[in-house]
């Protein structure tokens, strides 16, 4: 866990004071709503349908029990007793008063947290692999690089009024668990031909109304040039990104219109110039950051015997579904599902947050992660502790065994909360989850990623779902389009629309239709996505529309 | 942060975009820029120029020696192209006055200062107490830019 030094703490404290001042100027009428809006947005404060919404940054999704307890306390003190974990690996509260906003930031600052740049046209919270530091397949822990970039991007004077929002993800394995190529910049830490570590830069990906997969614009940036290269990428975007139309202002449009080669050429020119400017922190700074992310010694060295589970038990099922291979075979990463059958994806009560914090302390070496799939991970759990952990999760209704199953749904808040949405997402997610859990098909289907967005902005990542659902408004009636064949992982692809949309119940039936077809047609070991890729759209369309 | 100097009317507030409200330079106030980048490039004797958001500040690089004032216009505060324009002029060695004009808000001036602006002529005058608070707010900066601020990484590593 990265720990603030006095410099980091002073910056966050200063930000609290600044935002308190900005809120006071707004409340006294000194700032107009138009002037206040970009300022509050740059601090994660939205005005939604019913109230203000505050989005709190959880850099690369990593937090400790003290911080999770603080998030629970905020839910109790300033909200209605719950919080919503989002696809940006952060948490948002839906019922905030403007008068309380600065006090919440002050409470956060006490536990080294903030809401800096969680919204607005600036560089957003940096996301990463939720199994970072624990995964058996990683080249290196990507989070020190993410932390280096977090600091670089915080209060960046040149890039705080960009054409649009800007999202960066950093990973370091071949398996992509952070949707890296669907970010404005995706960075993959790799070993170069000589064995040295460096970064592959993918620029210009994203979802939204014009989904695009980021092309690789540089296969290897040496580690001591990471910040400089990022700065060059951003400067070309700030200077040349479109500002005439907010829907065309993302960097993916620039890279697409300019061409990846020309964009890369301009970045290289800017990079060569910036290398002379001394913007790069020395490698010593990276070396200072790294030890904060070291595996606890006990996790690195322990070698106890794995516990034998009785096959077919609930515990064994949960272990099979919700744990991930750890670099030390005595350990696993354990996923706490925030997707109970019929629940609201990503929501947790204050009480559940306290439970998760306590369990992290007791069994998880005091560390938790927020996943972009809206679940929580305990990255380092001793295999021998799994029965005890599972029992306590059951007591808190947090033991659903459905990681990456059809009912592990990503869903945006939709029309129930969001002022941008055209359709509700939550009730659709609830109906699907109930239908497939109750029929037992959820388990039979195996790995099937289903993602729902309530509008074209794609916060629910519907383009990247093996099955995606997009809610649209058709003449005042909520209508749901079905998409097939997307993936956010290393086999990245964009889902395609099947055809005319469905009403709320119709789309649930439609999912049953396509998954039934899959179960009839699948070959050994094929996921839904693999079968779809092998067969193509035609048979699915035929089954849906006859 | 230095106190603003050379403000017109003994440090009083300016009233329009041609009025300089804040200035962090000791030299004499140059005449205002009345020419666009295109017009500037066609004149051999112009010493001041106004950069609009779509202009390429790099076009000015061959002429930096004769420029005393570059005004960078922010027609709307949310258009951040001027920040990059300012930084790259400073990075290329421009030492004349760099003035932010237009829809310049108090919450932006500290960032603008970091990007190399050393004078400000906001359309709507800024509250002086708010200006002072804005410049005094952050004790340090995380990143190197076009000002003298020592980035935190340098403070950590000497």
XYZ file of C-alpha atoms in Angstrom:
704
model
C 0.000 0.000 0.000
C 1.341 3.387 -0.938
C 1.613 5.638 2.112
C 1.511 9.413 1.847
C 4.557 11.328 2.959
C 4.261 14.886 4.216
C 4.259 16.204 0.639
C 1.345 14.031 -0.475
C -0.607 14.851 2.677
C -0.017 18.592 2.288
C -1.299 18.486 -1.302
C -4.487 16.675 -0.318
C -5.061 18.978 2.650
C -4.580 22.002 0.398
C -7.137 20.567 -1.975
C -9.689 20.238 0.821
C -9.181 23.902 1.700
C -9.443 24.925 -1.941
C -12.656 23.000 -2.472
C -14.151 24.323 0.764
C -13.444 27.813 -0.537
C -14.960 27.005 -3.940
C -18.114 25.557 -2.337
C -18.455 28.624 -0.119
C -18.092 30.930 -3.117
C -20.799 28.930 -4.898
C -23.134 28.928 -1.895
C -22.665 32.680 -1.448
C -23.370 33.326 -5.124
C -19.859 34.562 -5.905
C -19.460 31.719 -8.406
C -22.154 31.017 -10.971
C -23.242 27.425 -11.544
C -21.499 27.600 -14.945
C -18.217 28.611 -13.329
C -18.600 26.190 -10.450
C -19.487 23.199 -12.584
C -16.016 22.402 -14.004
C -14.495 23.019 -10.569
C -16.830 20.656 -8.759
C -16.571 18.113 -11.548
C -12.801 18.111 -11.280
C -13.475 17.037 -7.741
C -15.965 14.324 -8.542
C -19.088 16.219 -7.518
C -21.970 15.752 -9.955
C -25.471 17.162 -9.863
C -27.662 14.153 -10.595
C -31.377 13.535 -10.887
C -32.147 13.714 -7.194
C -29.095 15.038 -5.390
C -25.358 15.620 -5.662
C -23.253 12.544 -6.320
C -19.675 12.346 -5.061
C -17.142 10.043 -6.668
C -14.165 9.176 -4.478
C -10.865 8.163 -6.036
C -9.399 4.798 -5.149
C -6.146 4.918 -7.109
C -5.702 1.660 -9.042
C -8.439 0.253 -6.806
C -6.147 -0.436 -3.826
C -7.170 0.370 -0.272
C -6.677 -0.840 3.299
C -9.141 -1.637 6.061
C -8.833 1.783 7.672
C -9.832 3.381 4.378
C -12.702 0.949 3.801
C -13.999 1.696 7.300
C -13.821 5.409 6.504
C -15.823 4.867 3.295
C -18.462 3.030 5.359
C -18.573 5.858 7.897
C -19.111 8.388 5.096
C -21.987 6.278 3.764
C -23.587 6.387 7.217
C -22.858 9.980 8.071
C -23.527 11.766 4.789
C -25.460 9.330 2.579
C -28.217 6.797 3.113
C -26.056 4.013 4.452
C -24.601 2.620 1.272
C -22.112 3.269 -1.496
C -21.753 2.142 -5.086
C -18.508 0.662 -6.400
C -17.998 1.520 -10.060
C -16.192 0.358 -13.173
C -13.554 3.057 -12.544
C -12.390 1.142 -9.463
C -13.804 3.827 -7.204
C -16.854 4.451 -5.052
C -19.653 6.916 -5.455
C -22.294 8.203 -3.087
C -25.649 9.209 -4.517
C -27.275 11.385 -1.849
C -24.775 14.107 -0.988
C -25.468 17.698 0.096
C -23.265 20.453 -1.327
C -22.906 21.858 2.195
C -21.280 18.573 3.309
C -18.915 18.074 0.370
C -15.861 19.754 1.886
C -16.352 17.944 5.219
C -16.418 14.628 3.373
C -13.153 15.508 1.656
C -11.671 16.387 5.037
C -12.762 12.993 6.406
C -11.188 11.329 3.377
C -7.944 13.274 3.727
C -7.547 11.858 7.243
C -7.155 8.399 5.690
C -5.050 9.468 2.685
C -7.952 9.607 0.274
C -9.499 12.259 -1.944
C -11.809 12.916 -4.883
C -9.252 14.749 -7.009
C -9.918 14.518 -10.749
C -12.548 11.795 -10.450
C -14.502 13.702 -13.069
C -14.059 16.660 -15.394
C -11.996 17.157 -18.528
C -8.736 16.139 -16.945
C -6.699 12.997 -16.311
C -8.893 10.713 -14.221
C -8.212 8.132 -11.541
C -5.611 5.692 -12.896
C -6.896 2.145 -13.040
C -4.987 -1.133 -12.975
C -5.185 -4.902 -12.682
C -7.204 -5.759 -9.564
C -4.954 -8.786 -8.953
C -1.784 -6.692 -9.249
C 0.982 -7.792 -6.935
C -0.713 -11.135 -6.375
C -1.366 -12.623 -9.807
C 0.743 -15.592 -10.796
C 1.026 -14.371 -14.388
C 2.298 -10.810 -13.975
C 5.681 -9.575 -15.202
C 5.874 -7.116 -12.334
C 3.423 -5.302 -10.048
C 2.027 -2.499 -12.273
C 0.917 -0.285 -9.387
C 4.196 1.566 -8.727
C 3.984 2.797 -12.326
C 0.348 3.744 -11.793
C 1.314 5.622 -8.616
C 4.082 7.460 -10.469
C 1.483 8.525 -13.027
C -1.051 9.394 -10.329
C 1.359 11.913 -8.905
C 2.319 13.275 -12.307
C -1.316 13.731 -13.306
C -2.492 15.276 -10.021
C -3.111 19.004 -10.481
C -1.286 18.894 -13.787
C -1.230 22.543 -14.814
C -1.274 21.947 -18.563
C -3.833 19.151 -18.699
C -6.671 20.269 -16.473
C -8.791 21.742 -19.273
C -8.485 19.019 -21.883
C -11.000 18.593 -24.727
C -12.673 15.800 -22.703
C -12.059 13.356 -19.869
C -8.939 11.229 -20.037
C -8.516 7.736 -18.645
C -5.312 5.759 -18.184
C -4.916 2.088 -17.242
C -1.673 0.302 -16.373
C -1.264 -3.469 -16.466
C 1.702 -5.838 -16.480
C 0.549 -9.211 -17.700
C -0.586 -10.779 -20.906
C -3.980 -11.297 -19.344
C -5.758 -7.981 -19.401
C -8.001 -7.569 -16.369
C -8.288 -3.789 -16.658
C -9.788 -3.273 -20.133
C -6.489 -1.634 -20.988
C -7.126 -1.187 -24.715
C -10.455 0.500 -24.059
C -8.761 3.418 -22.321
C -7.502 6.728 -23.695
C -4.045 5.448 -22.831
C -3.441 1.809 -22.012
C 0.017 1.018 -20.695
C 1.320 -2.527 -20.577
C 4.562 -2.973 -18.649
C 6.533 -5.588 -20.577
C 10.009 -7.043 -20.871
C 11.824 -5.833 -23.940
C 14.010 -8.016 -26.143
C 17.021 -7.320 -23.886
C 15.096 -8.328 -20.759
C 14.652 -4.747 -19.527
C 11.282 -3.540 -18.339
C 9.510 -0.923 -20.389
C 6.046 0.163 -21.404
C 3.949 -0.543 -24.472
C 1.627 2.403 -25.123
C -1.828 1.867 -26.592
C -3.560 5.160 -27.327
C -7.055 6.066 -28.453
C -9.329 3.352 -27.141
C -12.648 3.816 -25.461
C -16.294 2.919 -25.346
C -19.035 5.551 -25.360
C -20.957 6.327 -28.512
C -17.980 5.634 -30.784
C -16.248 2.573 -29.360
C -12.672 1.977 -30.479
C -9.839 -0.389 -29.614
C -6.592 1.449 -28.961
C -3.782 0.794 -31.436
C -0.248 0.319 -30.148
C 1.694 3.485 -30.923
C 4.972 2.530 -29.231
C 5.992 -1.008 -28.327
C 8.641 -0.081 -25.823
C 9.174 3.089 -23.840
C 12.081 2.789 -21.395
C 10.990 3.057 -17.764
C 12.916 6.254 -17.194
C 10.885 7.971 -19.922
C 7.392 6.882 -18.937
C 6.191 10.245 -17.641
C 7.784 12.134 -20.524
C 6.121 9.908 -23.103
C 2.757 10.289 -21.349
C 3.218 14.032 -21.320
C 3.920 13.997 -25.065
C 0.763 11.915 -25.715
C -1.315 14.378 -23.729
C 0.203 17.493 -25.255
C -0.556 16.408 -28.800
C -4.105 15.695 -27.691
C -4.514 18.998 -25.855
C -3.282 20.938 -28.851
C -5.069 19.060 -31.613
C -8.024 17.254 -30.059
C -11.354 18.434 -31.411
C -13.261 20.901 -29.312
C -16.050 21.758 -31.734
C -18.181 18.799 -30.718
C -17.977 17.171 -27.295
C -18.883 13.809 -28.782
C -15.850 13.981 -31.038
C -13.486 15.423 -28.458
C -12.035 12.174 -27.085
C -8.519 11.186 -28.096
C -9.849 8.100 -29.913
C -11.397 10.436 -32.516
C -8.117 12.343 -32.904
C -6.094 9.168 -33.325
C -8.679 7.792 -35.737
C -8.981 10.953 -37.854
C -5.261 11.694 -37.817
C -4.297 8.044 -38.221
C -2.331 6.169 -35.575
C 0.910 6.574 -37.534
C 0.644 10.340 -37.851
C -0.434 10.676 -34.220
C 2.542 8.555 -33.166
C 4.852 10.661 -35.334
C 3.692 13.867 -33.654
C 4.027 12.275 -30.224
C 7.587 11.230 -31.066
C 8.466 14.798 -32.085
C 6.983 16.211 -28.880
C 8.671 13.434 -26.884
C 12.110 14.238 -28.335
C 11.578 17.873 -27.366
C 10.277 17.069 -23.872
C 13.197 14.737 -23.137
C 15.295 17.915 -23.033
C 12.946 19.597 -20.554
C 13.566 17.523 -17.446
C 9.972 16.539 -16.766
C 10.871 12.943 -15.863
C 11.235 12.040 -12.189
C 14.475 10.105 -11.612
C 14.274 6.305 -11.393
C 14.991 6.803 -7.699
C 11.395 8.004 -7.322
C 10.098 4.788 -8.838
C 12.436 2.892 -6.506
C 11.045 4.872 -3.554
C 7.480 3.960 -4.540
C 8.087 0.264 -5.251
C 8.612 -1.062 -1.685
C 5.188 0.262 -0.649
C 3.764 -2.422 -2.887
C 5.989 -5.270 -1.731
C 4.212 -8.467 -0.848
C 3.954 -8.878 2.923
C 6.900 -11.034 3.906
C 4.633 -13.738 5.192
C 2.802 -13.897 1.867
C 6.034 -14.045 -0.060
C 7.511 -16.859 2.020
C 4.687 -18.941 3.481
C 4.411 -22.522 2.313
C 1.565 -24.140 4.165
C -0.441 -27.027 2.821
C -3.634 -26.215 0.983
C -6.836 -27.156 2.783
C -8.754 -30.035 1.211
C -12.395 -29.189 0.474
C -15.201 -31.675 0.226
C -16.191 -31.581 -3.435
C -19.650 -30.248 -4.204
C -19.896 -28.274 -0.974
C -20.917 -24.621 -1.076
C -17.446 -23.722 0.075
C -15.808 -25.718 -2.709
C -18.088 -24.101 -5.265
C -17.271 -20.641 -3.997
C -13.545 -21.383 -4.054
C -13.813 -22.681 -7.593
C -15.764 -19.654 -8.780
C -14.384 -16.752 -6.772
C -10.694 -17.286 -6.198
C -7.788 -16.497 -8.472
C -4.360 -18.065 -8.690
C -1.748 -16.380 -6.518
C 1.987 -16.219 -7.158
C 2.462 -18.122 -3.909
C 0.578 -21.443 -4.178
C -0.274 -21.310 -0.468
C -2.444 -18.288 -1.200
C -5.261 -17.154 -3.478
C -6.911 -13.846 -4.320
C -10.505 -14.082 -3.108
C -13.303 -12.165 -4.795
C -16.152 -10.848 -2.689
C -19.119 -10.657 -5.024
C -21.257 -7.529 -4.821
C -23.723 -9.242 -7.130
C -26.144 -11.160 -4.912
C -29.053 -12.716 -6.765
C -31.522 -9.905 -7.467
C -29.233 -7.234 -5.994
C -27.953 -3.927 -7.324
C -24.547 -4.575 -8.926
C -21.746 -2.808 -7.074
C -23.801 -1.606 -4.115
C -22.589 -2.278 -0.594
C -24.099 -1.190 2.680
C -21.995 0.555 5.292
C -22.275 -2.572 7.375
C -20.959 -4.735 4.534
C -18.075 -2.329 3.994
C -17.175 -2.646 7.679
C -17.326 -6.442 7.362
C -15.086 -6.423 4.281
C -12.620 -4.158 6.071
C -12.553 -6.428 9.116
C -12.047 -9.515 6.947
C -9.207 -7.818 5.098
C -7.570 -7.116 8.414
C -8.116 -10.633 9.730
C -7.420 -12.743 6.645
C -6.144 -10.423 3.935
C -2.996 -8.689 5.217
C -5.013 -5.480 5.441
C -5.519 -5.010 1.739
C -8.561 -4.772 -0.527
C -9.105 -3.985 -4.177
C -12.025 -2.576 -6.078
C -12.491 -4.452 -9.353
C -13.665 -2.735 -12.517
C -16.359 -5.420 -12.525
C -17.802 -3.835 -9.353
C -16.652 -6.527 -6.950
C -14.084 -6.437 -4.138
C -10.918 -8.541 -3.903
C -8.893 -9.669 -0.947
C -5.674 -10.155 -2.914
C -3.758 -12.314 -0.444
C -5.717 -14.966 1.418
C -4.110 -18.084 2.853
C -5.840 -21.150 1.418
C -6.196 -22.530 4.926
C -8.247 -19.468 5.910
C -10.811 -19.852 3.146
C -13.397 -21.839 5.168
C -13.434 -19.245 7.942
C -13.521 -16.368 5.483
C -16.336 -17.972 3.522
C -18.443 -18.520 6.638
C -18.122 -14.874 7.609
C -18.951 -13.725 4.085
C -22.069 -15.892 4.198
C -23.145 -14.183 7.421
C -22.887 -10.800 5.660
C -24.650 -11.942 2.449
C -21.398 -11.473 0.558
C -20.689 -15.073 -0.435
C -22.336 -15.322 -3.847
C -20.238 -17.694 -5.960
C -20.617 -16.069 -9.360
C -17.391 -14.442 -10.500
C -17.511 -13.964 -14.308
C -20.816 -15.860 -14.512
C -23.838 -14.425 -16.302
C -25.180 -12.978 -13.041
C -21.889 -11.202 -12.240
C -23.317 -8.296 -14.192
C -21.714 -4.915 -14.730
C -24.475 -2.326 -14.745
C -24.390 1.450 -14.663
C -26.779 3.249 -12.265
C -29.087 3.987 -15.207
C -32.248 6.045 -15.092
C -32.738 5.337 -11.399
C -29.909 7.750 -10.571
C -28.181 9.185 -13.601
C -29.321 12.317 -15.393
C -27.753 11.158 -18.668
C -29.528 7.799 -18.834
C -32.341 6.944 -21.233
C -33.323 3.667 -19.640
C -33.082 1.806 -16.359
C -30.248 -0.679 -15.942
C -30.704 -1.918 -12.396
C -34.106 -3.639 -12.784
C -32.893 -5.397 -15.945
C -29.800 -6.634 -14.133
C -31.951 -7.821 -11.243
C -34.346 -9.727 -13.504
C -31.536 -11.444 -15.417
C -29.709 -12.358 -12.260
C -32.870 -13.862 -10.715
C -33.915 -15.736 -13.847
C -30.535 -17.404 -14.430
C -29.699 -18.052 -10.801
C -33.063 -19.625 -10.076
C -33.046 -21.873 -13.156
C -29.512 -23.019 -12.349
C -28.412 -21.998 -15.846
C -26.014 -19.378 -14.503
C -23.688 -22.171 -13.379
C -24.137 -24.275 -16.504
C -23.223 -21.364 -18.730
C -19.782 -20.980 -17.219
C -17.800 -17.862 -18.036
C -20.128 -15.316 -19.579
C -19.645 -11.607 -19.119
C -22.839 -9.604 -19.314
C -22.747 -5.804 -19.230
C -25.593 -3.290 -19.203
C -25.596 0.426 -19.969
C -28.589 2.706 -19.597
C -27.396 5.015 -22.338
C -24.999 5.343 -25.212
C -22.221 6.703 -22.969
C -21.507 3.077 -22.059
C -20.609 3.375 -18.365
C -21.817 -0.244 -18.110
C -19.291 -1.292 -20.792
C -21.961 -2.939 -22.982
C -19.632 -2.845 -26.015
C -17.224 -5.106 -24.159
C -19.731 -7.685 -22.924
C -19.776 -11.205 -24.279
C -23.414 -10.174 -24.102
C -24.136 -6.476 -23.925
C -27.371 -4.627 -23.322
C -27.858 -0.997 -24.272
C -30.921 0.815 -23.000
C -32.267 3.435 -25.398
C -35.294 5.663 -25.410
C -37.689 4.937 -28.244
C -40.514 7.455 -28.401
C -40.681 7.702 -24.639
C -40.496 3.937 -24.088
C -37.456 2.157 -22.682
C -36.070 -0.199 -25.269
C -33.128 -2.557 -24.937
C -30.725 -3.449 -27.714
C -28.874 -6.733 -27.473
C -25.203 -6.942 -28.444
C -23.018 -10.014 -28.811
C -19.337 -10.767 -29.050
C -17.530 -8.095 -27.070
C -14.527 -8.546 -24.804
C -12.504 -6.129 -22.688
C -9.719 -8.631 -22.067
C -6.580 -9.560 -24.008
C -8.860 -10.966 -26.730
C -10.430 -7.513 -26.980
C -13.306 -7.001 -29.411
C -16.382 -4.817 -29.753
C -19.827 -6.330 -29.510
C -22.272 -6.080 -32.404
C -25.979 -5.251 -32.217
C -28.175 -8.244 -33.030
C -31.079 -6.283 -34.495
C -34.235 -4.544 -33.277
C -34.420 -3.983 -29.534
C -36.708 -5.516 -26.920
C -38.742 -4.333 -23.972
C -37.548 -5.056 -20.442
C -38.923 -8.586 -20.216
C -38.248 -9.236 -23.883
C -34.539 -8.637 -23.479
C -34.373 -11.118 -20.602
C -36.099 -13.705 -22.833
C -33.720 -12.824 -25.661
C -30.726 -13.571 -23.452
C -32.226 -16.912 -22.606
C -32.692 -17.571 -26.334
C -29.061 -16.849 -27.242
C -27.646 -18.713 -24.256
C -29.840 -21.759 -25.001
C -28.446 -21.745 -28.528
C -24.946 -21.577 -27.099
C -25.586 -24.542 -24.814
C -26.794 -26.625 -27.757
C -23.909 -25.649 -30.026
C -20.928 -25.343 -27.710
C -17.925 -27.571 -28.146
C -15.617 -28.725 -25.395
C -14.365 -25.888 -23.224
C -15.890 -23.167 -25.351
C -17.101 -20.039 -23.617
C -20.196 -18.295 -24.984
C -17.814 -15.832 -26.651
C -15.857 -18.600 -28.372
C -18.975 -20.249 -29.734
C -20.250 -16.896 -30.973
C -16.935 -16.226 -32.679
C -16.944 -19.653 -34.307
C -20.562 -19.540 -35.489
C -20.895 -15.840 -36.239
C -23.964 -13.688 -35.736
C -26.316 -15.419 -38.194
C -27.615 -18.353 -36.088
C -28.111 -16.089 -33.077
C -30.086 -13.636 -35.204
C -32.126 -16.456 -36.623
C -32.950 -17.731 -33.132
C -33.926 -14.246 -31.966
C -35.903 -12.914 -34.895
C -36.799 -16.080 -36.868
C 5.001 33.675 -4.859
C 6.028 37.248 -5.725
C 3.552 40.053 -5.247
C 2.165 41.297 -8.554
C 4.173 44.239 -9.797
C 3.678 46.924 -12.419
C -0.075 46.608 -12.280
C -1.742 49.628 -13.819
C -3.160 52.300 -11.541
C -0.937 51.270 -8.666
C -2.176 47.684 -8.446
C -5.877 48.465 -8.878
C -8.209 46.208 -10.748
C -8.389 46.307 -14.510
C -11.738 46.642 -16.161
C -11.446 45.003 -19.557
C -9.463 42.508 -21.532
C -6.891 45.148 -22.483
C -6.366 46.037 -18.849
C -3.636 44.076 -17.179
C -4.737 43.151 -13.680
C -1.792 41.049 -12.570
C 1.767 41.265 -13.759
C 4.798 39.403 -12.501
C 7.487 41.314 -14.404
C 9.690 44.271 -13.718
C 10.075 45.609 -17.265
C 7.898 48.291 -18.809
C 4.437 47.376 -19.964
C 4.601 46.752 -23.717
C 1.862 48.036 -26.009
C -1.041 45.627 -26.377
C -1.040 43.107 -29.172
C -3.418 43.932 -31.948
C -2.330 41.358 -34.510
C -3.196 37.765 -35.107
C -0.543 35.105 -35.624
C -1.159 35.187 -39.403
C -0.837 38.970 -39.549
C 2.233 38.880 -37.311
C 4.011 36.466 -39.633
C 3.542 38.894 -42.533
C 5.052 41.842 -40.658
C 8.749 42.272 -39.922
C 8.385 44.855 -37.216
C 5.546 43.640 -35.008
C 6.636 42.945 -31.443
C 3.376 41.711 -29.981
C 0.982 39.017 -31.099
C -2.244 37.418 -29.981
C -2.534 33.631 -30.057
C -6.032 32.214 -30.438
C -6.913 28.639 -29.364
C -6.610 27.112 -32.852
C -3.284 28.787 -33.644
C -0.049 26.850 -33.690
C 2.284 28.638 -31.290
C 5.183 26.847 -32.949
C 4.774 29.204 -35.926
C 6.186 31.941 -33.712
C 9.395 30.099 -32.850
C 11.595 31.611 -35.606
C 10.639 35.099 -34.404
C 10.956 34.808 -30.623
C 13.851 37.284 -30.534
C 11.752 40.244 -31.531
C 8.610 39.469 -29.541
C 7.974 41.449 -26.354
C 4.424 40.288 -25.725
C 2.435 37.196 -26.524
C -1.201 37.373 -25.547
C -2.897 34.021 -25.340
C -6.637 34.328 -25.624
C -9.054 32.151 -23.650
C -12.409 32.942 -25.287
C -13.950 30.332 -22.972
C -12.197 29.186 -19.808
C -12.755 25.512 -20.606
C -10.611 25.576 -23.738
C -7.192 24.569 -22.453
C -5.116 24.814 -25.621
C -3.525 28.030 -24.382
C -1.812 26.179 -21.539
C 0.142 24.052 -24.005
C 0.873 27.081 -26.190
C 2.358 28.889 -23.205
C 4.502 26.001 -22.077
C 5.994 25.306 -25.427
C 6.889 28.973 -25.971
C 8.689 28.996 -22.629
C 10.362 25.667 -23.355
C 11.692 27.126 -26.589
C 13.259 30.002 -24.700
C 10.740 32.810 -24.990
C 11.418 35.309 -22.197
C 9.080 38.145 -23.125
C 5.719 38.780 -21.545
C 3.173 35.991 -21.753
C -0.280 37.272 -20.986
C -3.494 35.330 -20.465
C -6.489 37.304 -21.686
C -10.199 36.605 -21.916
C -12.284 34.265 -19.789
C -9.597 33.769 -17.174
C -10.910 32.669 -13.781
C -9.241 32.893 -10.405
C -9.286 29.100 -10.084
C -7.074 28.833 -13.156
C -4.404 31.442 -12.639
C -2.099 29.296 -10.518
C -2.059 26.627 -13.242
C -1.500 29.299 -15.887
C 1.382 30.721 -13.902
C 2.908 27.225 -13.821
C 2.616 27.047 -17.594
C 4.635 30.227 -17.997
C 2.121 33.076 -17.984
C 3.438 36.125 -16.214
C 0.607 38.551 -16.728
C -3.153 38.338 -16.640
C -5.819 40.500 -18.234
C -9.083 38.782 -17.356
C -12.308 39.918 -18.954
C -13.943 40.106 -15.555
C -11.729 41.459 -12.801
C -10.637 38.973 -10.182
C -11.151 39.454 -6.464
C -7.735 40.276 -5.029
C -8.192 38.208 -1.881
C -9.186 35.221 -4.010
C -6.117 35.805 -6.201
C -3.833 35.746 -3.206
C -5.519 32.604 -1.864
C -5.160 30.907 -5.254
C -1.426 31.589 -5.482
C -0.793 30.658 -1.866
C -2.931 27.520 -1.875
C -0.703 24.634 -2.886
C 2.561 24.265 -1.006
C 4.224 22.241 -3.777
C 3.725 20.793 -7.235
C 3.902 17.181 -8.305
C 5.337 17.823 -11.731
C 7.858 19.999 -13.527
C 6.359 22.693 -15.745
C 7.394 26.092 -17.097
C 7.850 27.846 -13.758
C 10.380 27.726 -10.952
C 8.379 25.379 -8.755
C 10.568 22.504 -7.608
C 8.584 19.319 -8.183
C 7.952 17.075 -5.212
C 10.058 14.283 -6.692
C 13.002 16.648 -6.738
C 12.392 17.687 -3.147
C 12.401 14.002 -2.248
C 15.570 13.180 -4.116
C 17.543 16.424 -4.044
